[in-house]
Coordinates of N, CA and C in Angstrom, one line a residue:
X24 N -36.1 -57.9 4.4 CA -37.3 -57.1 4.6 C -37.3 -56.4 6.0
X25 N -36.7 -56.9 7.1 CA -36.8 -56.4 8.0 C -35.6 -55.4 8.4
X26 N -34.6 -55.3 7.2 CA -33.4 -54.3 7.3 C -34.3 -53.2 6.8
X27 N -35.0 -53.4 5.8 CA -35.4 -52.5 5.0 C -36.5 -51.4 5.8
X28 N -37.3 -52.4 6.8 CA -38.4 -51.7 7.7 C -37.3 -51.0 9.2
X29 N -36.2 -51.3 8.9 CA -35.1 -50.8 10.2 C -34.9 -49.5 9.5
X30 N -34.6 -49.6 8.1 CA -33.6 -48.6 7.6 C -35.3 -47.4 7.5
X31 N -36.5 -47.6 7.3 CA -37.2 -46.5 6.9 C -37.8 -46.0 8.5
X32 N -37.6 -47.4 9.1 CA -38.4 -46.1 10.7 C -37.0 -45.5 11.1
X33 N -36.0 -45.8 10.8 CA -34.4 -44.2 11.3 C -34.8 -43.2 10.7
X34 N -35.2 -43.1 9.0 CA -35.1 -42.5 8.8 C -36.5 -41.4 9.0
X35 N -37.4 -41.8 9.3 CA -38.9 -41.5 9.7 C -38.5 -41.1 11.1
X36 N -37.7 -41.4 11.9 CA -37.2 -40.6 13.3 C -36.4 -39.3 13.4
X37 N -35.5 -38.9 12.1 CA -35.3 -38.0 12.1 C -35.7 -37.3 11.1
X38 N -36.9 -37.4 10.3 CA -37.7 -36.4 9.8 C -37.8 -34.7 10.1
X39 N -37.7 -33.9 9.5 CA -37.8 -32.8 10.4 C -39.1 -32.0 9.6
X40 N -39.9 -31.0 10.7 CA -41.0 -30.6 9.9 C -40.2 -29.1 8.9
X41 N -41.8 -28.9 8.4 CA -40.4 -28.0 7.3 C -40.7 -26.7 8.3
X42 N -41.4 -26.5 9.2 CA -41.5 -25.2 9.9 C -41.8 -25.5 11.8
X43 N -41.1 -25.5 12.4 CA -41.4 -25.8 13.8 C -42.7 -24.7 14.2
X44 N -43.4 -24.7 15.1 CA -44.3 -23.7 15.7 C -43.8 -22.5 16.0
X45 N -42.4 -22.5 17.4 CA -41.3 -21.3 16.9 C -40.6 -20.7 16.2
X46 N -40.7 -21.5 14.8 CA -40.5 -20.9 13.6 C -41.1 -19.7 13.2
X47 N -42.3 -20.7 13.2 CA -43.7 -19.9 12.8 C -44.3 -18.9 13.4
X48 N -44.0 -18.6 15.0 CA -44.3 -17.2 15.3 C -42.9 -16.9 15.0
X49 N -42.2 -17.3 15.2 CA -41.2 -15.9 15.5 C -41.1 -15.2 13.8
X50 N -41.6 -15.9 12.8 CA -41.8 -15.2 11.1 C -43.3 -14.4 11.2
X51 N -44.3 -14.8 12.1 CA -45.3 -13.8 12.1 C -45.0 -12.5 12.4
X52 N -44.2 -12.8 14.1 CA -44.1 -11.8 14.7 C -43.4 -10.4 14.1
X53 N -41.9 -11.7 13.4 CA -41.1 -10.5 12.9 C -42.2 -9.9 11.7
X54 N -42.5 -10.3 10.7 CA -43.4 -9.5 9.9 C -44.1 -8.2 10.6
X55 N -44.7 -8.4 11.7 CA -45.7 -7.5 12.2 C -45.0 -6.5 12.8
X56 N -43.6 -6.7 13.3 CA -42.7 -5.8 13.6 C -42.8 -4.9 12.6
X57 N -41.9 -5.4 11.3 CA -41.3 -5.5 9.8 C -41.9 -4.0 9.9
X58 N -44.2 -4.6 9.4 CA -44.9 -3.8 8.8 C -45.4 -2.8 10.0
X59 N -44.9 -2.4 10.9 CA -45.0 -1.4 12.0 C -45.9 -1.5 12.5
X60 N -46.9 -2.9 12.8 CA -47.9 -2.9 14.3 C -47.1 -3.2 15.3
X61 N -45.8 -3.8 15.1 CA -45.4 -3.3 17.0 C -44.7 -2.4 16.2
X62 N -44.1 -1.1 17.1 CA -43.7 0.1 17.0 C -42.4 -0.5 17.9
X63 N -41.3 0.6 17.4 CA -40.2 0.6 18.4 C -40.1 0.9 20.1
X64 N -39.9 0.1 20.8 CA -40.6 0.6 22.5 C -41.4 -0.3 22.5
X65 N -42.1 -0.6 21.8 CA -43.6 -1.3 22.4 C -43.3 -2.8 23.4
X66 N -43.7 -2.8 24.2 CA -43.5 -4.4 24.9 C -44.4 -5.9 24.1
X67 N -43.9 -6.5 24.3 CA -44.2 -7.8 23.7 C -44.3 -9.1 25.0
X68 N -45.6 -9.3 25.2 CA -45.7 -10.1 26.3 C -46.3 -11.2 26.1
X69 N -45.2 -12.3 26.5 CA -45.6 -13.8 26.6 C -46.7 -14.5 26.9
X70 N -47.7 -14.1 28.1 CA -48.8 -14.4 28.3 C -49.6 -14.3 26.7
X71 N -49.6 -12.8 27.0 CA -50.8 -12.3 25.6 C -50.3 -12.8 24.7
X72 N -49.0 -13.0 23.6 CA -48.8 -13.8 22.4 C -49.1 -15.0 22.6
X73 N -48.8 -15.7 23.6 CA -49.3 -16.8 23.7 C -50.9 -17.0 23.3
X74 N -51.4 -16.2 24.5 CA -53.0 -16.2 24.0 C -53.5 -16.0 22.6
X75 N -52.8 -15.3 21.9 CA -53.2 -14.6 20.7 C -53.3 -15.8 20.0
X76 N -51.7 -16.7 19.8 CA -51.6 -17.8 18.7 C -52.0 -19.4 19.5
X77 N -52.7 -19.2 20.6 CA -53.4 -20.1 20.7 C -52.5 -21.0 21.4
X78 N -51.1 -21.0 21.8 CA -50.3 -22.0 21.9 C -49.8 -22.2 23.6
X79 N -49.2 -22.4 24.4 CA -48.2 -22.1 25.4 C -47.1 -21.4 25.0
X80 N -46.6 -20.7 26.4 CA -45.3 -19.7 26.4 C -44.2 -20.9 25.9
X81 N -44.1 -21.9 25.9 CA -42.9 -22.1 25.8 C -42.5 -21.9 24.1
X82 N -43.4 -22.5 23.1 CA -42.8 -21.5 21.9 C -42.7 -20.1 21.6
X83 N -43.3 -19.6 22.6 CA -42.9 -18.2 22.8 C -41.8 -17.6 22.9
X84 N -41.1 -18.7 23.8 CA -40.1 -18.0 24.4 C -38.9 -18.4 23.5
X85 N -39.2 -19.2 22.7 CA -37.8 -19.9 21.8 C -38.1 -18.9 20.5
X86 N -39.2 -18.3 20.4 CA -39.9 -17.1 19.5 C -38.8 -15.7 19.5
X87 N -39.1 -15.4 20.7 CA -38.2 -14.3 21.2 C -37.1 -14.6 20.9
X88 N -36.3 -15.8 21.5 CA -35.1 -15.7 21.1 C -34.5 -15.3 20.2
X89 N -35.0 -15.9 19.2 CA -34.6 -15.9 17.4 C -34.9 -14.6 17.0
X90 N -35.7 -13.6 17.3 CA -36.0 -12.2 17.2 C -35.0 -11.5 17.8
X91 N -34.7 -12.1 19.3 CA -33.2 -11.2 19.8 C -32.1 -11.5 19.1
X92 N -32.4 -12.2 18.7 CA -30.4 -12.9 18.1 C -30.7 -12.3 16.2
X93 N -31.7 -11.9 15.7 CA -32.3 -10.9 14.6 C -31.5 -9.8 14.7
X94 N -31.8 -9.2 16.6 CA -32.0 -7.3 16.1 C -33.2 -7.2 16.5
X95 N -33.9 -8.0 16.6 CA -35.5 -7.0 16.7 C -35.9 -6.7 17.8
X96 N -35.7 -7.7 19.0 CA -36.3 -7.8 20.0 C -35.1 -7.5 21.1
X97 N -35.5 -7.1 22.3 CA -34.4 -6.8 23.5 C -35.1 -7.2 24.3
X98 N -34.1 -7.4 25.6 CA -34.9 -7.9 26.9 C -34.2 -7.5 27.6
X99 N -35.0 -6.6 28.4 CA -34.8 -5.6 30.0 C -35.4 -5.7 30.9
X100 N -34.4 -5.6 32.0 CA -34.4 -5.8 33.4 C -36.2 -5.1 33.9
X101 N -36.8 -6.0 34.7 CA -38.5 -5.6 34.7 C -39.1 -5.6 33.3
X102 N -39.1 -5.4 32.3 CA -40.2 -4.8 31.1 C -39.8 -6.2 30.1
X103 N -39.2 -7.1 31.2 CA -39.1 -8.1 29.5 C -38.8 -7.8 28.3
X104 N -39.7 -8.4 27.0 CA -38.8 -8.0 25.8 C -40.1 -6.7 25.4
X105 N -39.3 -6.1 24.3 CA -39.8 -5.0 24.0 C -39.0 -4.8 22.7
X106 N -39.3 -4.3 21.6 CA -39.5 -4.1 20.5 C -38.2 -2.9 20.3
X107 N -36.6 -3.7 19.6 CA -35.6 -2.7 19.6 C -35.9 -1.3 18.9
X108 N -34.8 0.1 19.2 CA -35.0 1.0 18.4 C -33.5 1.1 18.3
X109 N -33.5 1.4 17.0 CA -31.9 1.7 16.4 C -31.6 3.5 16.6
X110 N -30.8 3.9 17.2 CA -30.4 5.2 17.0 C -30.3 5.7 15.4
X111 N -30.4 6.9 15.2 CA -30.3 7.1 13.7 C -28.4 6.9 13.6
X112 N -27.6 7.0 14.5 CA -26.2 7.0 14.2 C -25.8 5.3 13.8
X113 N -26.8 4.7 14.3 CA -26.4 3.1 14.3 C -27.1 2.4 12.7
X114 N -28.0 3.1 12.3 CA -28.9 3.5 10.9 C -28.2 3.1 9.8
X115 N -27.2 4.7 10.3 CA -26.6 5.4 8.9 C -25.1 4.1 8.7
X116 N -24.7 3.9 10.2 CA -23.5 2.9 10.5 C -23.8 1.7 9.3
X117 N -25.7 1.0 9.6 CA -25.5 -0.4 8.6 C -25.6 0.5 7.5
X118 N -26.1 1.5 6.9 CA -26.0 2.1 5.3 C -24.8 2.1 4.7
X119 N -23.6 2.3 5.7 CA -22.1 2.7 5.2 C -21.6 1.3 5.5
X120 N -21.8 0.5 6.8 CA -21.6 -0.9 6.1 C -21.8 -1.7 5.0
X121 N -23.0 -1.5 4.6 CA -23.6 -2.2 3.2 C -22.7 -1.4 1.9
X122 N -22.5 -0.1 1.7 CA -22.1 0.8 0.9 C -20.6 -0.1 0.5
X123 N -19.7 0.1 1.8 CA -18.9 -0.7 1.8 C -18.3 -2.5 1.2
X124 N -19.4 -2.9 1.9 CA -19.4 -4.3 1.4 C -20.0 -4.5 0.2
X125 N -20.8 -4.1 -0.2 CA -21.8 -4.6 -1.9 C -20.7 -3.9 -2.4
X126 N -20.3 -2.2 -2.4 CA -19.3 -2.1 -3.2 C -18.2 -2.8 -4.0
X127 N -17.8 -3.5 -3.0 CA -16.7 -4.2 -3.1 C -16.6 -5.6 -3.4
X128 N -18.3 -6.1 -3.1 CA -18.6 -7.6 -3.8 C -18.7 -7.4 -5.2
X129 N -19.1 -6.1 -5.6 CA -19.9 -5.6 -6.7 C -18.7 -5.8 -7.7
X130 N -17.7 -5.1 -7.3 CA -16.8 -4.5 -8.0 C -15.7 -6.1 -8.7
X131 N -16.5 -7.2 -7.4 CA -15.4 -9.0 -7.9 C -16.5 -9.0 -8.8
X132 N -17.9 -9.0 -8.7 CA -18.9 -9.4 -9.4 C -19.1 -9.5 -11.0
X133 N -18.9 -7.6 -11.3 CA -19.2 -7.1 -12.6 C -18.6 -8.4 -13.6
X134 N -17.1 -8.4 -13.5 CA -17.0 -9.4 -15.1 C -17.3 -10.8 -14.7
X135 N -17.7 -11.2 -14.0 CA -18.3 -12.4 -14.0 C -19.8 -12.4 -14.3
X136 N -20.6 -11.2 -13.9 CA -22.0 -11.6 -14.7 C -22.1 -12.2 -15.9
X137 N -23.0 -13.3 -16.0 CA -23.5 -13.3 -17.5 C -24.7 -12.9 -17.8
X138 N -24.7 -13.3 -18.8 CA -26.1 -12.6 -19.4 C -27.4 -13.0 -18.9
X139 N -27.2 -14.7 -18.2 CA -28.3 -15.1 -17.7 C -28.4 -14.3 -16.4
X140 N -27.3 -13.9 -15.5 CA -27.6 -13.6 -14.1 C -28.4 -12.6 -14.9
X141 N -27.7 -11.9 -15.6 CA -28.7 -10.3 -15.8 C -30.4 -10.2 -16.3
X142 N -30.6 -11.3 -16.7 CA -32.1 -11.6 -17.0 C -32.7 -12.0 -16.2
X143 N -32.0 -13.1 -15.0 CA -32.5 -13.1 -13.9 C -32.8 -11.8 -12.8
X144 N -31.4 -11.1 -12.6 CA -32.1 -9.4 -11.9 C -32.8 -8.8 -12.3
X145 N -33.1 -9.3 -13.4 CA -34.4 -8.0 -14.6 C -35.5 -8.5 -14.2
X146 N -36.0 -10.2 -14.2 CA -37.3 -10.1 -13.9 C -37.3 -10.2 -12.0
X147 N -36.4 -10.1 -11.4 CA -35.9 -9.6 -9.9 C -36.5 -8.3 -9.9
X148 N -36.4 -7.4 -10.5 CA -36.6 -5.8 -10.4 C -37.7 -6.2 -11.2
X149 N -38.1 -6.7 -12.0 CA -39.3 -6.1 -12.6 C -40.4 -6.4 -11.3
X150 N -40.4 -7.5 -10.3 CA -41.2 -7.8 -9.3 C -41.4 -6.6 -8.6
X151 N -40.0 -6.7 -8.0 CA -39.8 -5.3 -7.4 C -40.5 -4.1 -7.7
X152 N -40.6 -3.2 -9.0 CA -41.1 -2.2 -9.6 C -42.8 -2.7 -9.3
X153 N -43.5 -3.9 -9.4 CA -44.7 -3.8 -9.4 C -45.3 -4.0 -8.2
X154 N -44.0 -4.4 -7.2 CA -44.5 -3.9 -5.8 C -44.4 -2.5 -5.1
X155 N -43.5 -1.6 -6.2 CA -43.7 -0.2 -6.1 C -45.0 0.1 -6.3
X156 N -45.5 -0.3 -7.6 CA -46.6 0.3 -8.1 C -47.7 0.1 -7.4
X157 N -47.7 -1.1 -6.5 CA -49.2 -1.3 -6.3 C -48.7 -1.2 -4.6
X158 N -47.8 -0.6 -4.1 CA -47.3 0.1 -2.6 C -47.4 -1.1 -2.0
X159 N -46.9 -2.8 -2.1 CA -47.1 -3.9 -1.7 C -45.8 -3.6 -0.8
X160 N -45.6 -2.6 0.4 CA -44.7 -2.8 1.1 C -44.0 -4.0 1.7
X161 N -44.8 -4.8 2.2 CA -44.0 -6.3 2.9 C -43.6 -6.9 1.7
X162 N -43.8 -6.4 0.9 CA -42.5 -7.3 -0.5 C -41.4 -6.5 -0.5
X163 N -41.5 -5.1 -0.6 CA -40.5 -4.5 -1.0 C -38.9 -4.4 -0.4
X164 N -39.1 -4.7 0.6 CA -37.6 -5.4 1.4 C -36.7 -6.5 0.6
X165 N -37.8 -7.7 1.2 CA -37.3 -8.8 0.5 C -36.6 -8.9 -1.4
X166 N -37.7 -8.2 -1.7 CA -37.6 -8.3 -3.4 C -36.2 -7.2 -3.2
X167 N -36.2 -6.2 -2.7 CA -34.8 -5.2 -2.7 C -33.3 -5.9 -2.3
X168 N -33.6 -6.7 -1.2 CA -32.4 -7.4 -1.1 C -32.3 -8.4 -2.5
X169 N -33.2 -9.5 -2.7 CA -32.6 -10.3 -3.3 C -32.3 -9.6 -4.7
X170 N -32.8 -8.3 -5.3 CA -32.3 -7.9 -6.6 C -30.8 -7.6 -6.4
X171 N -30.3 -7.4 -5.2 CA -29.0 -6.9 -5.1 C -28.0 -8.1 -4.8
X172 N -29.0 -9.1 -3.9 CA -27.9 -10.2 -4.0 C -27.6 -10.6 -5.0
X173 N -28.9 -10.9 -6.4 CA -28.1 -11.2 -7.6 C -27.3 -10.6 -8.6
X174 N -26.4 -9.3 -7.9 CA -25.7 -9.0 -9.2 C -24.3 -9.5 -8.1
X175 N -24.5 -9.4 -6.9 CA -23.5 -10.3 -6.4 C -22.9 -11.5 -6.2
X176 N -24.1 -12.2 -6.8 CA -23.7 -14.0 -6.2 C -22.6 -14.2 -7.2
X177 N -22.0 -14.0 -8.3 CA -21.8 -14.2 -9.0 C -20.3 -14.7 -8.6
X178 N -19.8 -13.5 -7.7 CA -18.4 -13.2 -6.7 C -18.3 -14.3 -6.3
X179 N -19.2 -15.2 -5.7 CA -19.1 -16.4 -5.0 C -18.4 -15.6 -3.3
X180 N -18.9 -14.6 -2.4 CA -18.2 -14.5 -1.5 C -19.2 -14.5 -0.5
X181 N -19.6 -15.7 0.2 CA -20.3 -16.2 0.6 C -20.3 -15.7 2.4
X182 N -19.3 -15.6 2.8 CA -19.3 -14.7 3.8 C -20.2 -13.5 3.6
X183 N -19.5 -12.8 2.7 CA -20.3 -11.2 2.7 C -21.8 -10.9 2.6
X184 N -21.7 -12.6 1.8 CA -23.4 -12.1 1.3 C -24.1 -12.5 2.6
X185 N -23.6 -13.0 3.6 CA -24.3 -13.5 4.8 C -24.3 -12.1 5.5
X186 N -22.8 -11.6 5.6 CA -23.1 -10.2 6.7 C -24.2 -9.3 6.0
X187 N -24.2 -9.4 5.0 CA -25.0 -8.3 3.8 C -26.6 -8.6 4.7
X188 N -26.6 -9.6 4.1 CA -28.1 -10.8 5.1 C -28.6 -10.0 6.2
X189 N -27.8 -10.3 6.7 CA -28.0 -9.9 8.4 C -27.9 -8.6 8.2
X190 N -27.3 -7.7 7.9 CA -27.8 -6.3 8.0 C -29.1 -6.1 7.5
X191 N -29.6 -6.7 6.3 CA -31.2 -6.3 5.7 C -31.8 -6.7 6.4
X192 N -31.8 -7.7 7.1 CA -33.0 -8.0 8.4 C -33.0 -7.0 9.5
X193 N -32.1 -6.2 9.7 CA -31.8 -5.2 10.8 C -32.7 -3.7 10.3
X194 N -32.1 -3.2 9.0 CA -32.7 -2.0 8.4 C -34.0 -2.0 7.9
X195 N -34.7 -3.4 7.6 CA -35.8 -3.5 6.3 C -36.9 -2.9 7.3
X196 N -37.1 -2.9 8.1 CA -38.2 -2.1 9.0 C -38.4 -0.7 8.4
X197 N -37.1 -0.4 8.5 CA -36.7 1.2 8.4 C -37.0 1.4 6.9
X198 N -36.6 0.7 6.5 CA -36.5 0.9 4.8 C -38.2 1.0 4.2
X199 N -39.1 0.2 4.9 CA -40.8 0.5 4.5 C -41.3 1.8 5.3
X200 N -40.3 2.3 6.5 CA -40.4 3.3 6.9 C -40.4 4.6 6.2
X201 N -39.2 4.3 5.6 CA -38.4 5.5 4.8 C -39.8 5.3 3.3
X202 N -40.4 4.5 2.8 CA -41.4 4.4 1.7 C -42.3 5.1 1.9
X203 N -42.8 4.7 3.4 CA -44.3 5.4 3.7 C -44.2 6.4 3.8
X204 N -42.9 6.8 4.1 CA -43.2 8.4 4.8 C -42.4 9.7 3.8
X205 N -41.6 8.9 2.8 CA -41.4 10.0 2.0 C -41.6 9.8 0.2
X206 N -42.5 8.4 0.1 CA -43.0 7.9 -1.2 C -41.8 8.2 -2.3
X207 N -40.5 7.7 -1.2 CA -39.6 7.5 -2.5 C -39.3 6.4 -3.4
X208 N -40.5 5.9 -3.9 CA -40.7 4.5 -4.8 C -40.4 5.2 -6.4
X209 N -40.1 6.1 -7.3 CA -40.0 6.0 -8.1 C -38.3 6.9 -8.4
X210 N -37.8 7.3 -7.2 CA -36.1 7.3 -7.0 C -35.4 6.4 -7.2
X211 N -36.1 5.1 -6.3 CA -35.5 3.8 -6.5 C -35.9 3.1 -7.5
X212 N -36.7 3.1 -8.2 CA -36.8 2.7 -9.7 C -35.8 2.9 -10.2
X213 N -35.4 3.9 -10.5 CA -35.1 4.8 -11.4 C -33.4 4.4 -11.3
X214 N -33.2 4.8 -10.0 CA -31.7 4.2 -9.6 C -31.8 2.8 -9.8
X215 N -32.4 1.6 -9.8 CA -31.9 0.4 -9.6 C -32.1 0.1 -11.0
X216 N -32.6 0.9 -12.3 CA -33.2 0.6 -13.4 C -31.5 1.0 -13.8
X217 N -31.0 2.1 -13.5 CA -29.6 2.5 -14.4 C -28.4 1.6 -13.4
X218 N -28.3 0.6 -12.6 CA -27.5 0.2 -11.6 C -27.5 -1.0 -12.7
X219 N -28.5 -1.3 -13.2 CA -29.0 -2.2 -14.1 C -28.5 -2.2 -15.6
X220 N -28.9 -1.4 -15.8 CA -28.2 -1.0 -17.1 C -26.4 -1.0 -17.0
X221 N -26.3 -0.3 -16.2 CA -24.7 -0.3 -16.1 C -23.8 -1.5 -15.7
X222 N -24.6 -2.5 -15.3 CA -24.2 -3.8 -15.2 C -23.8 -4.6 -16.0
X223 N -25.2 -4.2 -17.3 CA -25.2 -5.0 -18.6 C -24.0 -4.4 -19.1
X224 N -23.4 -3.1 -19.2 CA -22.2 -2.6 -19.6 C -21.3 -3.1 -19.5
X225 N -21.5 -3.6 -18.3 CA -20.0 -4.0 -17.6 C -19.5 -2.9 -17.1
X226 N -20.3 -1.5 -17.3 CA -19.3 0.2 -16.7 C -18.7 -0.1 -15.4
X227 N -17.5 -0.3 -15.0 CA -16.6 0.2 -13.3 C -17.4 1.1 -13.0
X228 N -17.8 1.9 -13.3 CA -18.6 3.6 -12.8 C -19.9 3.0 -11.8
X229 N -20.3 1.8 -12.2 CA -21.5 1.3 -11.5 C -20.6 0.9 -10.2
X230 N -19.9 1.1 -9.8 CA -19.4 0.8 -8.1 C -19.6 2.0 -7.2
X231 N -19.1 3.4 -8.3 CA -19.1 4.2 -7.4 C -20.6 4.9 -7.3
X232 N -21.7 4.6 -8.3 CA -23.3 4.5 -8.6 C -23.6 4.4 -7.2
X233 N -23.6 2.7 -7.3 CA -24.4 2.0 -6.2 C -23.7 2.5 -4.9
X234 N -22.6 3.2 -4.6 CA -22.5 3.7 -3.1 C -23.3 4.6 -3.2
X235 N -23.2 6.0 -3.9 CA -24.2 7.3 -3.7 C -25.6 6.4 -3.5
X236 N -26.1 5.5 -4.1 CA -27.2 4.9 -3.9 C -27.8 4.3 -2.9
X237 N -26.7 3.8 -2.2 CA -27.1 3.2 -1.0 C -26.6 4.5 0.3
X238 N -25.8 5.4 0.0 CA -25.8 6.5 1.4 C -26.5 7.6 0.9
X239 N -27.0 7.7 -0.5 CA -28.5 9.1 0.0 C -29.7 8.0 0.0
X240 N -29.5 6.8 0.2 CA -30.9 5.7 0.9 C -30.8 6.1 2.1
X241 N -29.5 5.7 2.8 CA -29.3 6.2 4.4 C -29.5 7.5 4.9
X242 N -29.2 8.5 4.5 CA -29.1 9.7 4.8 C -30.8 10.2 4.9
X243 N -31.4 10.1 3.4 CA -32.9 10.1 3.7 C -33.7 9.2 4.7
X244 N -33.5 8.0 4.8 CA -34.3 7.1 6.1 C -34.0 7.9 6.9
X245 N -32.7 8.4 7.6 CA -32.7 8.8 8.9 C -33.3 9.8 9.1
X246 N -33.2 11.0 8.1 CA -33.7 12.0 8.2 C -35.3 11.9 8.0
X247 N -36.0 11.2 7.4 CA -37.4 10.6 7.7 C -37.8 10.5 9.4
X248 N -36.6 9.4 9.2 CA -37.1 8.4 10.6 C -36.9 9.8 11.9
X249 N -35.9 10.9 11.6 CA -35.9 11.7 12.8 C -36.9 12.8 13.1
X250 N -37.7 12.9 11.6 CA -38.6 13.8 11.6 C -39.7 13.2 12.4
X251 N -39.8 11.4 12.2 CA -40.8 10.9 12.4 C -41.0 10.3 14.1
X252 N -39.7 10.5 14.5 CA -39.6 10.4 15.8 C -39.6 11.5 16.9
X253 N -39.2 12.7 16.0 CA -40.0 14.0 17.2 C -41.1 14.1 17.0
X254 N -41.7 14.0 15.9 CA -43.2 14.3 15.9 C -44.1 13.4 16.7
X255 N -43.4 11.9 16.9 CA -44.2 11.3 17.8 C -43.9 11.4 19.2
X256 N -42.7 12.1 19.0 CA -42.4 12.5 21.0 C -43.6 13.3 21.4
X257 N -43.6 14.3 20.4 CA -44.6 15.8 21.4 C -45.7 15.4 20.6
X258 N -46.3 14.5 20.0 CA -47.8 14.2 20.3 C -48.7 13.5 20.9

């Protein structure tokens, strides 16, 4: 009895909760990045977040971290952290990175799909399409990546799908960007509806698809994002 009361308080000591408090802002925060109340430039200050969630700076500051080590956040000499901006050259860079890599996960992927993965991406995209419909932007990231990871998992190349990862946490700002401001939700239908279909084919042709697909995604964000960045200079 008394191994038994040894063996449940160890394991009751290393319990872990399912979300620390710096978990927890630093997934508010990034959202509110995500959905563009902090803007790129904007400062982010410890005192005031603090105040805001009620808490002390010190999960603040372990907040920030995990947002710097994201992409999202920087920290400069005087102005503390402040809210990164990607050059449009550094943009189009993760576009052609991703183009590159999915390509080529895509291409181990294709004869390994089965028919379940593909029923699984279908009701994946079907989510997806009704967060087009009803403009539920803070879905539309998430649900876009994971429709794309599952025509990849299939590869088993578990490296890539991580760098893949980490790039969509970098662009997905940009990418509700690129929604709002040129209401290209029914392009991307349309392309991920035949990326789809060409899957169930098995067509090779679907490798060289999903690159045009993913660099006139790039080419239009930036070109968005540059229109949307002089206009906010000179106003």
């Amino acid at each position: 009895m008394d191994n038994m009361l040894e063996q449940k308080n160890n394991r009751s000591r290393y319990r872990l909760e399912r979300q620390s408090l710096p978990e927890a802002l630093a997934e508010s925060l990034r959202e509110r990045i995500l959905s563009g109340e902090f803007k790129e430039g904007d400062p982010l200050i410890q005192e005031a977040i603090a105040a805001e969630y009620d808490c002390s700076r010190m999960p603040v500051r372990e907040a920030f971290r995990q947002l710097e080590a994201a992409g999202l956040i920087v920290f400069k000499i005087h102005k503390g952290a402040i809210v990164s901006t990607l050059p449009s050259e550094q943009i189009m860079e993760f576009f052609e990175l991703r183009a590159m890599l999915e390509c080529d996960i895509l291409s181990r992927s294709l004869e390994c799909l089965s028919d379940e993965d593909l029923a699984q991406s279908e009701q994946i995209l079907k989510r997806l399409e009704d967060a087009y419909h009803k403009r539920i932007i803070a879905r539309v990231g998430a649900l876009n990546w994971e429709f794309h990871r599952s025509l990849y998992r299939p590869a088993e190349r578990v490296q890539t799908l991580a760098i893949l990862e980490g790039i969509n946490v970098h662009i997905d700002r940009y990418i509700r960007i690129q929604l709002v401001l040129t209401s290209a939700f029914e392009e991307a239908e349309r392309e991920h509806r035949t990326i789809l279909s060409m899957c169930k084919d098995r067509d090779p042709e679907v490798v060289e698809f999903m690159r045009g697909h993913i660099i006139r995604a790039g080419h239009n964000l930036v070109h968005a994002l540059d229109n949307r960045r002089v206009s906010d200079a000179t106003s």
